mmCIF file of C-alpha atoms and ligand atoms in Angstrom:
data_model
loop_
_atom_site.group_PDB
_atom_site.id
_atom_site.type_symbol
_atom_site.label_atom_id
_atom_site.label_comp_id
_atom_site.label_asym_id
_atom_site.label_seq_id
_atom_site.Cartn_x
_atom_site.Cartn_y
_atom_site.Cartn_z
ATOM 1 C CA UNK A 439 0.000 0.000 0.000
ATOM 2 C CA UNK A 440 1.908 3.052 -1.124
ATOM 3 C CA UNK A 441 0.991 6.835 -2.267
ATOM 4 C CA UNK A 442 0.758 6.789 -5.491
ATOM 5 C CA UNK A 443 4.251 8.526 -7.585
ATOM 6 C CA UNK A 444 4.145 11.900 -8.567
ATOM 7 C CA UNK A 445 2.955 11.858 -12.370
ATOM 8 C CA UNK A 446 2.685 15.652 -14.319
ATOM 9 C CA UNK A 447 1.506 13.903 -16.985
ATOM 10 C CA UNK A 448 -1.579 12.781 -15.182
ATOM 11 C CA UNK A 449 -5.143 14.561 -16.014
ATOM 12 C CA UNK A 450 -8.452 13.432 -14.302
ATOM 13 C CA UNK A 451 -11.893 15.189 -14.721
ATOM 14 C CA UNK A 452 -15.476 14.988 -12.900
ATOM 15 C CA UNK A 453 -17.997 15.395 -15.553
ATOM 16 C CA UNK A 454 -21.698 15.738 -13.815
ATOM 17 C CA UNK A 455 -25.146 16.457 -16.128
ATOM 18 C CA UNK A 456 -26.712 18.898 -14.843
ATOM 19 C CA UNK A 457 -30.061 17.200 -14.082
ATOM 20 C CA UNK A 458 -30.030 18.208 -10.701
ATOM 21 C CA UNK A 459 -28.036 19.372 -7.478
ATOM 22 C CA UNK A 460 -25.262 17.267 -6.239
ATOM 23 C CA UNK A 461 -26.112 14.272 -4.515
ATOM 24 C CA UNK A 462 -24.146 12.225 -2.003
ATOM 25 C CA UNK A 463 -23.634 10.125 -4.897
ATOM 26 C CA UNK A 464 -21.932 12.785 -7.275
ATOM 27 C CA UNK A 465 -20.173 14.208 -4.647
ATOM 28 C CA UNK A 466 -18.083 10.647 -4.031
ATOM 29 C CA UNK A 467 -17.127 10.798 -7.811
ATOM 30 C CA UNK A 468 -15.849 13.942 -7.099
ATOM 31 C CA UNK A 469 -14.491 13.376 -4.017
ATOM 32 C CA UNK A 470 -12.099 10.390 -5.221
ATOM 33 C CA UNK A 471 -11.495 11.904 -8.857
ATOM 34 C CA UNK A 472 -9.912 15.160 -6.923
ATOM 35 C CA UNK A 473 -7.963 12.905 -4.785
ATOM 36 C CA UNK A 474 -6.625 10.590 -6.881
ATOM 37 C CA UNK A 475 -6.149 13.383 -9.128
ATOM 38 C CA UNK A 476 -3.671 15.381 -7.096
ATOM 39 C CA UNK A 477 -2.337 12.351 -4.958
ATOM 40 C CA UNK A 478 -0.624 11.874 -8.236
ATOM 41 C CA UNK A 479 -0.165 15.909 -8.693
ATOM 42 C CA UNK A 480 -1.812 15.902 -11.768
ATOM 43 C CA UNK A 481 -4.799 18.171 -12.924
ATOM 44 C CA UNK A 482 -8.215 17.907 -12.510
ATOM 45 C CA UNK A 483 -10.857 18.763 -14.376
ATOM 46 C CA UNK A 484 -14.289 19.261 -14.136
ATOM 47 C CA UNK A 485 -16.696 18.668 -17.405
ATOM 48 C CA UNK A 486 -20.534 19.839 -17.471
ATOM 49 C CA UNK A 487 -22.312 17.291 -19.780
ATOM 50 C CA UNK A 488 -24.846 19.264 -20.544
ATOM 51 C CA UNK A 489 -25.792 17.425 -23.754
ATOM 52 C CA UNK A 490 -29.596 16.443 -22.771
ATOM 53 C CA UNK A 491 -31.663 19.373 -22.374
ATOM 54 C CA UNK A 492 -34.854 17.761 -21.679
ATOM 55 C CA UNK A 493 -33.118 15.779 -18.871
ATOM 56 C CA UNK A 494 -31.781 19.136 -17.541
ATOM 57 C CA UNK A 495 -32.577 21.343 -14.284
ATOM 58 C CA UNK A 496 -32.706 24.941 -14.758
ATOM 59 C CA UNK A 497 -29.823 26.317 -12.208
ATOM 60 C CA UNK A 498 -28.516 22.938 -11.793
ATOM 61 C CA UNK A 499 -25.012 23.557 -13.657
ATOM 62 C CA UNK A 500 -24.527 26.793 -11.735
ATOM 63 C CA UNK A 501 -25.266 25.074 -8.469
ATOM 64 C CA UNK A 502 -23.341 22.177 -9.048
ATOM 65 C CA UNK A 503 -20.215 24.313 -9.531
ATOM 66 C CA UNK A 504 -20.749 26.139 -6.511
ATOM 67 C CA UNK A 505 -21.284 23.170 -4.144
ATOM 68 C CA UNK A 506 -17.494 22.564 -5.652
ATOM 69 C CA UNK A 507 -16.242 25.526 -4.829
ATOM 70 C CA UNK A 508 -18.085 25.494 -1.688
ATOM 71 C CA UNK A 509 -16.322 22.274 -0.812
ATOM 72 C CA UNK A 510 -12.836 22.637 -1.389
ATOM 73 C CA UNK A 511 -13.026 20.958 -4.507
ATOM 74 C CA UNK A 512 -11.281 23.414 -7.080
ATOM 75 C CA UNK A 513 -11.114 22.151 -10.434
ATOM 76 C CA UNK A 514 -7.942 23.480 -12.931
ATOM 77 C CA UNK A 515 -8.542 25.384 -16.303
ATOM 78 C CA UNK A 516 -11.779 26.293 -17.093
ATOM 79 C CA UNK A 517 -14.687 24.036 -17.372
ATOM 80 C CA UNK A 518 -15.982 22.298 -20.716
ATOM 81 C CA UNK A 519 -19.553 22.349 -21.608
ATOM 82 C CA UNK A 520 -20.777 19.885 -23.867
ATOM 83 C CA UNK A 521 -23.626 22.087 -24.785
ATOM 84 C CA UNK A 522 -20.672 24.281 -26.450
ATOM 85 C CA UNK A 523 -19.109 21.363 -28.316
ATOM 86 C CA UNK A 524 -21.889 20.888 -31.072
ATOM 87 C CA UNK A 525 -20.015 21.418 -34.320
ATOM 88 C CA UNK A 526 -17.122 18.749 -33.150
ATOM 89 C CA UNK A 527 -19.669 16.081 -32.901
ATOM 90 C CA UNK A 528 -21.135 16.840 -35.733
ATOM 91 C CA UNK A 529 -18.343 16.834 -37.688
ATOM 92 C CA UNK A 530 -16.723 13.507 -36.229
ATOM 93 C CA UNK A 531 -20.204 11.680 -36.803
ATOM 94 C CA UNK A 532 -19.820 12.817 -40.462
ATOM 95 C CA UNK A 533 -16.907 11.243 -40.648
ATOM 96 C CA UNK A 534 -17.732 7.892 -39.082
ATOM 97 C CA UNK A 535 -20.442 7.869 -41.900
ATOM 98 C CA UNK A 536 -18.142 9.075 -44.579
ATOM 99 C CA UNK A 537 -15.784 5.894 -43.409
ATOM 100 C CA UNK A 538 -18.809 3.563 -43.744
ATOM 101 C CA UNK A 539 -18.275 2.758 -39.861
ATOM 102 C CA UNK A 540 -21.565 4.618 -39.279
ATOM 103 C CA UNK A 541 -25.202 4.179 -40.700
ATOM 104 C CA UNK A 542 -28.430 5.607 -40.682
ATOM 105 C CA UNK A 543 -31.134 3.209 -38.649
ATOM 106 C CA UNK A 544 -34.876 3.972 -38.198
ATOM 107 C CA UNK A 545 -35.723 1.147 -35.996
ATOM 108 C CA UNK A 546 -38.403 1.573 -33.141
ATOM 109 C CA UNK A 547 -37.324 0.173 -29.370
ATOM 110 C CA UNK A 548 -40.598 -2.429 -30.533
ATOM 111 C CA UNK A 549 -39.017 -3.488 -33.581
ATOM 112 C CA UNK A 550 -35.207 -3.890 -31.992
ATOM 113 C CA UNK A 551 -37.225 -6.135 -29.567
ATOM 114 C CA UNK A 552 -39.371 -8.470 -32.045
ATOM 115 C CA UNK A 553 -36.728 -9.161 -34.072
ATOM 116 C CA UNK A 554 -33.844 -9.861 -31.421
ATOM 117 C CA UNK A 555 -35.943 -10.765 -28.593
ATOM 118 C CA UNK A 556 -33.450 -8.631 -26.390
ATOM 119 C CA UNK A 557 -32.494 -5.071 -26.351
ATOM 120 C CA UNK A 558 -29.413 -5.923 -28.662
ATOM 121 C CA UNK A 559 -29.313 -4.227 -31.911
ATOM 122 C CA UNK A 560 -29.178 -7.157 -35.083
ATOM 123 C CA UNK A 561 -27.906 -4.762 -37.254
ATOM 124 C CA UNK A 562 -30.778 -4.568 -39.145
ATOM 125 C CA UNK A 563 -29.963 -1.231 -40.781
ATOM 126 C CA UNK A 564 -26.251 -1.735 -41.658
ATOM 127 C CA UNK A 565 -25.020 -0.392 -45.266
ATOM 128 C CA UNK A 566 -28.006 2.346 -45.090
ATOM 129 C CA UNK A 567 -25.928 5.201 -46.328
ATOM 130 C CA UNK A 568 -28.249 7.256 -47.502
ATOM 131 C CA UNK A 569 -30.602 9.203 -45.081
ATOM 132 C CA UNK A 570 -33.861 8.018 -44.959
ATOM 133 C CA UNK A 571 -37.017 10.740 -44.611
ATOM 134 C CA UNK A 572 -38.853 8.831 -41.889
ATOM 135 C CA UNK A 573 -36.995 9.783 -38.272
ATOM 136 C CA UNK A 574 -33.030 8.080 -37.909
ATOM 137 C CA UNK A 575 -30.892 7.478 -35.332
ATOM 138 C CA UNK A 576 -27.149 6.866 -36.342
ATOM 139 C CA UNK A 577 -25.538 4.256 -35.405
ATOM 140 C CA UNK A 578 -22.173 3.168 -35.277
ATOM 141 C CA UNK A 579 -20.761 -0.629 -36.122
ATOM 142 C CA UNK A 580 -19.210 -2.647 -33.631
ATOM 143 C CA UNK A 581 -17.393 -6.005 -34.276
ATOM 144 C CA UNK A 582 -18.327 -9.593 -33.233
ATOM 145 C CA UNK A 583 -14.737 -9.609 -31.096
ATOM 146 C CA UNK A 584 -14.119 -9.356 -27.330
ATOM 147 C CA UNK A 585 -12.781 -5.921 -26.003
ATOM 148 C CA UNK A 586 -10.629 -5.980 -23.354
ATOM 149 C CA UNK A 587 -9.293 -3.711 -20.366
ATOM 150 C CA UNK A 588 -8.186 -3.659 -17.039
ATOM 151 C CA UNK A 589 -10.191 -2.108 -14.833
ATOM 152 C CA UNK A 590 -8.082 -0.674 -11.822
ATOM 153 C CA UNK A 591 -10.870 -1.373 -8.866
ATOM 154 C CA UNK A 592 -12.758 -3.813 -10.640
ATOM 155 C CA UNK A 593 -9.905 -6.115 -12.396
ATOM 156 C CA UNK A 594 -10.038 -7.228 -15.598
ATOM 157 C CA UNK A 595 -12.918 -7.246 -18.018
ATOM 158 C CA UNK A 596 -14.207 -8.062 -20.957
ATOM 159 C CA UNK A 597 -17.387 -7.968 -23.382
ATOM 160 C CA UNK A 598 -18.786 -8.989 -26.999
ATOM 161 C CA UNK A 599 -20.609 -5.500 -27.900
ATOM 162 C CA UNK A 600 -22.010 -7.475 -30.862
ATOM 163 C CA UNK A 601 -23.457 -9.440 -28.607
ATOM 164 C CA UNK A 602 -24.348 -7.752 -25.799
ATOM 165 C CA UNK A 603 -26.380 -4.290 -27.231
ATOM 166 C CA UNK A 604 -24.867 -4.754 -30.666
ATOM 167 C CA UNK A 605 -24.170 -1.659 -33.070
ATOM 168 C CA UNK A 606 -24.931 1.618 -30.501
ATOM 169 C CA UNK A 607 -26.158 4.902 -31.442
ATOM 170 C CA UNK A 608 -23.972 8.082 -31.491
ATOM 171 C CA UNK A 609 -26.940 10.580 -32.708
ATOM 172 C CA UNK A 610 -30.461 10.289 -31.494
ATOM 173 C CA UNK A 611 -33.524 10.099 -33.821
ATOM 174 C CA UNK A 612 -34.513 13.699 -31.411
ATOM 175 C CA UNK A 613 -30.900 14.601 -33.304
ATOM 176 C CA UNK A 614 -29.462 14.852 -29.886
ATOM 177 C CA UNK A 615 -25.432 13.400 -30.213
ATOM 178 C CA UNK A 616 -25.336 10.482 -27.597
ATOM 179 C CA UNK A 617 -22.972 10.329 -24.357
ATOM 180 C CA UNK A 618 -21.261 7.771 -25.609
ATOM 181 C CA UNK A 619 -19.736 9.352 -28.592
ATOM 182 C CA UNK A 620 -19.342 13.355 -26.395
ATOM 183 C CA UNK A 621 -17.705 11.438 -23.895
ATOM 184 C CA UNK A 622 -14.864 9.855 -25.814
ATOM 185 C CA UNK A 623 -14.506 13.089 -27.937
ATOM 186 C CA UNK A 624 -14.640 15.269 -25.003
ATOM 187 C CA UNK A 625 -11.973 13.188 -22.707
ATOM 188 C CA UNK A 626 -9.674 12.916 -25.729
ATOM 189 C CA UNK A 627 -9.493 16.944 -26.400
ATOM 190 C CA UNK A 628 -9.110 17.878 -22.925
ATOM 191 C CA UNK A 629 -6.085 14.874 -22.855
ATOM 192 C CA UNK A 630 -7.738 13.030 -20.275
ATOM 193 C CA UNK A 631 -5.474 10.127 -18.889
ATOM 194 C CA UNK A 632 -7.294 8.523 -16.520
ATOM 195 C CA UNK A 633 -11.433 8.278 -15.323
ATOM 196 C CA UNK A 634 -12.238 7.513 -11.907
ATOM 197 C CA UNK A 635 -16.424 7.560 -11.944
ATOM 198 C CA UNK A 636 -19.261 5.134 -10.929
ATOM 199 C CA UNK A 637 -19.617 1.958 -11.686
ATOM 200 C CA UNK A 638 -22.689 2.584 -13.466
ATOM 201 C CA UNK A 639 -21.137 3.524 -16.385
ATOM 202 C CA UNK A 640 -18.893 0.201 -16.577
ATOM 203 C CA UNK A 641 -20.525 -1.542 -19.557
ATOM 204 C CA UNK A 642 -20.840 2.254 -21.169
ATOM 205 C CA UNK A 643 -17.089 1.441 -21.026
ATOM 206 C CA UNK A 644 -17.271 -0.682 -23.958
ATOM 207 C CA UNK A 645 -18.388 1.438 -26.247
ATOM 208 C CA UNK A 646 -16.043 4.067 -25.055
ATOM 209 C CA UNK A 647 -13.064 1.983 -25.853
ATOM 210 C CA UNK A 648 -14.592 0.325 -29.084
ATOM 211 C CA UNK A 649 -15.341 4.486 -29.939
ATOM 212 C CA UNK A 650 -11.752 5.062 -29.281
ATOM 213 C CA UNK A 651 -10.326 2.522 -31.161
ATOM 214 C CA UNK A 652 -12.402 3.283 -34.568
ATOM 215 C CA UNK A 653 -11.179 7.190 -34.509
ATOM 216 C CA UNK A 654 -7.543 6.270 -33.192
ATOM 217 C CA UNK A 655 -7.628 8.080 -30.136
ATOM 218 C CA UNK A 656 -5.731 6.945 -26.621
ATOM 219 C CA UNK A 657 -7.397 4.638 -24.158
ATOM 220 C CA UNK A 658 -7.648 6.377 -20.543
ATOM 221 C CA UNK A 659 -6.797 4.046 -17.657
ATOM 222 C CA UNK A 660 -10.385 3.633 -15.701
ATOM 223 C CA UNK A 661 -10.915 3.120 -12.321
ATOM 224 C CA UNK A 662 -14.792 2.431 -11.439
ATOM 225 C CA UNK A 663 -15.829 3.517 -7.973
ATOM 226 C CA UNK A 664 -18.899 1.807 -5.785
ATOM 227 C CA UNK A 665 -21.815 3.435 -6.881
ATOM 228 C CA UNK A 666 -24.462 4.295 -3.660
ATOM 229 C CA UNK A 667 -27.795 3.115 -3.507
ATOM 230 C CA UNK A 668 -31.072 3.998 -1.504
ATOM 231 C CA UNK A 669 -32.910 1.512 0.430
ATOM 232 C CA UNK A 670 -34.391 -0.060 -2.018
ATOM 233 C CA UNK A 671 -31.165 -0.636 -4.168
ATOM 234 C CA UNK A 672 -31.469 2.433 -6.570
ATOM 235 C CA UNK A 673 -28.685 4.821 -7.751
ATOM 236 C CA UNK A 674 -29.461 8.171 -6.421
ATOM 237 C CA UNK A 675 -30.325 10.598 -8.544
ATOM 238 C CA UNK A 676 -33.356 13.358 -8.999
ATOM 239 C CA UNK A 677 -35.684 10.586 -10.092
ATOM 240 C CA UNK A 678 -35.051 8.476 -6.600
ATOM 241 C CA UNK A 679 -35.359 12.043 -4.649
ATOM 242 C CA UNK A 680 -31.538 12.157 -3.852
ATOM 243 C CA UNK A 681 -31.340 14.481 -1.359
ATOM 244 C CA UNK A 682 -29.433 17.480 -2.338
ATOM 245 C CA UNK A 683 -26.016 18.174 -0.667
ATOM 246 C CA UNK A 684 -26.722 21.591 1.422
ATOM 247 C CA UNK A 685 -23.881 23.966 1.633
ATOM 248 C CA UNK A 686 -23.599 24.706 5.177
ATOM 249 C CA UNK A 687 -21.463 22.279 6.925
ATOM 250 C CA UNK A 688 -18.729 20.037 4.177
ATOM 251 C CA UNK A 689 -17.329 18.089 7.064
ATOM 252 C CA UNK A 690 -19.499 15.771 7.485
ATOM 253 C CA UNK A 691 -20.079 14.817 4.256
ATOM 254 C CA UNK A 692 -16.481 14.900 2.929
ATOM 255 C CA UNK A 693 -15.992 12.597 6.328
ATOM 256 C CA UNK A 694 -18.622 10.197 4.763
ATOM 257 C CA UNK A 695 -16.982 10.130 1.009
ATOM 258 C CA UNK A 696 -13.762 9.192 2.847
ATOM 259 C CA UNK A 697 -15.034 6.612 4.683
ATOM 260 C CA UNK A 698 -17.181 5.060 2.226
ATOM 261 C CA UNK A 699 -14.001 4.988 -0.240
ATOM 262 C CA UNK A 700 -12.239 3.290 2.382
ATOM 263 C CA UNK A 701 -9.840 5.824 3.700
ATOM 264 C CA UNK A 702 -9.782 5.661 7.002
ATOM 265 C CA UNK A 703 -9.716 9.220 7.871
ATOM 266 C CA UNK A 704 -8.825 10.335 11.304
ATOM 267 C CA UNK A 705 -11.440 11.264 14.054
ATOM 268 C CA UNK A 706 -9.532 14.840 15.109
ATOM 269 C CA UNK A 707 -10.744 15.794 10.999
ATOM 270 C CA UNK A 708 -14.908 15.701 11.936
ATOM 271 C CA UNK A 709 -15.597 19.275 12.371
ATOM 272 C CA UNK A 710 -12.553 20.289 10.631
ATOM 273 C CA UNK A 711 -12.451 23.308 7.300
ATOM 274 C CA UNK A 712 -13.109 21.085 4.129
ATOM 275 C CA UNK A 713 -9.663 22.146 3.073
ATOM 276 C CA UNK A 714 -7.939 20.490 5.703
ATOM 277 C CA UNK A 715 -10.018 17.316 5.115
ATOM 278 C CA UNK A 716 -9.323 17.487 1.264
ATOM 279 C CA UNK A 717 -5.715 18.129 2.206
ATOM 280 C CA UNK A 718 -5.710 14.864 4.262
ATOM 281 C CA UNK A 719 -6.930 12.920 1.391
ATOM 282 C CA UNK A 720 -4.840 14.432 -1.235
ATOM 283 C CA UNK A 721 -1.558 13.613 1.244
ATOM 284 C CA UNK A 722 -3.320 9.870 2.300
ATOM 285 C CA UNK A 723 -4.779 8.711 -0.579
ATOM 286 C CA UNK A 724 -4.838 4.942 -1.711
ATOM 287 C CA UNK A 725 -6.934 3.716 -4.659
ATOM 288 C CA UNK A 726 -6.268 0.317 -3.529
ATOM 289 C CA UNK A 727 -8.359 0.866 -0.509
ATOM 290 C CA UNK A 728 -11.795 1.734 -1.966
ATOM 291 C CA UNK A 729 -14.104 -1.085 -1.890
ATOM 292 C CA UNK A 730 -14.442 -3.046 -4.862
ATOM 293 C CA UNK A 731 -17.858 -3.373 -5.005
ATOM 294 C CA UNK A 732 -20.418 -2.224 -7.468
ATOM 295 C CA UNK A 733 -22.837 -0.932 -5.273
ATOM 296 C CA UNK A 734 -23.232 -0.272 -1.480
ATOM 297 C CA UNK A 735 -25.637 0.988 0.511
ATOM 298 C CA UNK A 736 -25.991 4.268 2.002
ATOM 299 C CA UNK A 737 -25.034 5.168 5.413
ATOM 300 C CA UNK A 738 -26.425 7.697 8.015
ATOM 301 C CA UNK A 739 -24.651 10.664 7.442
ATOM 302 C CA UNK A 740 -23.450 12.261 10.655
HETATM 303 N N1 LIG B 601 -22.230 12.682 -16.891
HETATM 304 C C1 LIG B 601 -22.191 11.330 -16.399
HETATM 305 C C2 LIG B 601 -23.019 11.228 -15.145
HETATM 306 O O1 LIG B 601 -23.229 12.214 -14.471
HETATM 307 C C3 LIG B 601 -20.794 10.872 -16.065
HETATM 308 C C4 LIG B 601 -19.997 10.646 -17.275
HETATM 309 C C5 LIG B 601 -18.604 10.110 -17.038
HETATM 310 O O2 LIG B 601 -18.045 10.266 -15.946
HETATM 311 O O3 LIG B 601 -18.069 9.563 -17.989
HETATM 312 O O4 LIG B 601 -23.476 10.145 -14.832
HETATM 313 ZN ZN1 LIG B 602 -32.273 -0.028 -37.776
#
């Protein structure tokens, strides 16, 4: 169990959507992306995906940025909005299509199902390269191959995208560009080198690194965190009624983040400024010691 080596080279980000006010949740993402972050004195960050307006929360990004600031949680540079990033995604799903990696698809959810009996896409729409008039998603191809990575919480792991979700879309048929494809594009330009973020986004992983492949860009290293659920086993979010993080007093919730991500922090930090508690992790931080799992349940927060 060491501190992890001084790396200049090393550039982590938190990237929340703005669909609502920090949650315990978000704020352990953040928590451990800072940390391991400048453990390693690299940069960090911080990314508003803010590619979904109809998902959105008026005020949200604004307040999520000051709950940040609020906690000690400074982020370097300024920060990237997707909503801002229009024409590159645009441009790189013209190429995909241009490449014949990328096709036009105006499959219903219904139809996907009756003809695969799952969710998986069969490719029904592959070598449409023309765009049709009805409503079209775009979709890009994936290969009938394992992908592989090593995961550094959750070991090594691997997945057949053909066969498990098949060819996945990069613009909706509402024209919106998906996460998948912003996130990839977005980590790339801002030289992202390694993701520390929930473990609900694990499988999205595939796709990432299938994404990356196809338009030659660097693989991140990835490091999954347990994601916390509610009492009946849900993610918190807005739609579970996540209670928002209130400004007032950090301690006790940086205290919590700590201790969930198995850190061990001392007892003379409860109370203290959320500086000195961020210092403390920045100075004591081991990835090794977060909990591996996926999920865990969350704890009174005192
Ligand atoms: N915006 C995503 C979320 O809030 C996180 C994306 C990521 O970290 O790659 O769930
Ligand atoms: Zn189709």
């Amino acid at each position: 169990m060491n501190q992890p080596a001084p790396d200049s080279t090393y550039i982590g980000r938190f990237a929340p959507s703005p669909t609502g006010p920090l949650h315990i949740g978000s704020l352990l993402t953040a928590v451990a992306s800072y940390a391991d972050a400048k453990a390693h004195g690299g940069q960090w960050l911080v990314r508003m995906e803010d590619l979904d307006p109809p998902r959105e929360m008026a005020g949200a990004a604004d307040r999520i940025l000051e709950t940040l600031q609020h906690f000690g949680l400074h982020w370097d540079g300024d920060v990237l909005y997707q909503s801002r990033r229009q024409a590159r995604y645009q441009s790189t799903v013209q190429q995909l299509l241009d490449q014949g990696l990328a096709y036009y698809c105006t499959c219903s959810r219904a139809q996907i199902q009756a003809r695969s009996g799952s969710n998986t896409y069969p490719g029904t729409c592959r070598g449409c390269s023309i765009p049709p008039l009805k409503p079209h998603a775009i979709r890009l191809q994936v290969k009938d191959a394992d992908i592989h990575f090593e995961d550094a919480l959750q070991g090594p792991l691997h997945c057949n995208l053909q066969q498990q979700g098949g060819d996945f879309v990069i613009q909706r048929k509402d024209h919106l560009y998906a996460y998948h494809l912003a996130v990839v594009l977005d980590d790339a330009d801002q030289g992202i080198t390694h993701i520390v973020r929930g473990s609900d986004l694990l499988e999205s992983t595939f796709a990432h690194w299938h994404l990356q492949t196809v338009l030659s860009l660097p693989h991140p290293h990835y490091a999954h965190l347990p994601v916390i659920v509610n009492a009946d086993g849900q993610k918190l979010s807005k739609q579970t009624h996540a209670e928002p993080i209130p400004l007032a007093a950090p301690a006790p919730y940086l205290m919590y983040c700590l201790q969930t991500l198995g850190q061990q922090p001392p007892a003379t930090l409860n109370g203290a400024s959320a500086h000195s508690i961020l210092q403390w992790a920045c100075e004591h931080w081991q990835l090794e010691r977060v909990p591996p799992a996926r999920y865990l349940p969350q704890q009174q927060i005192r």
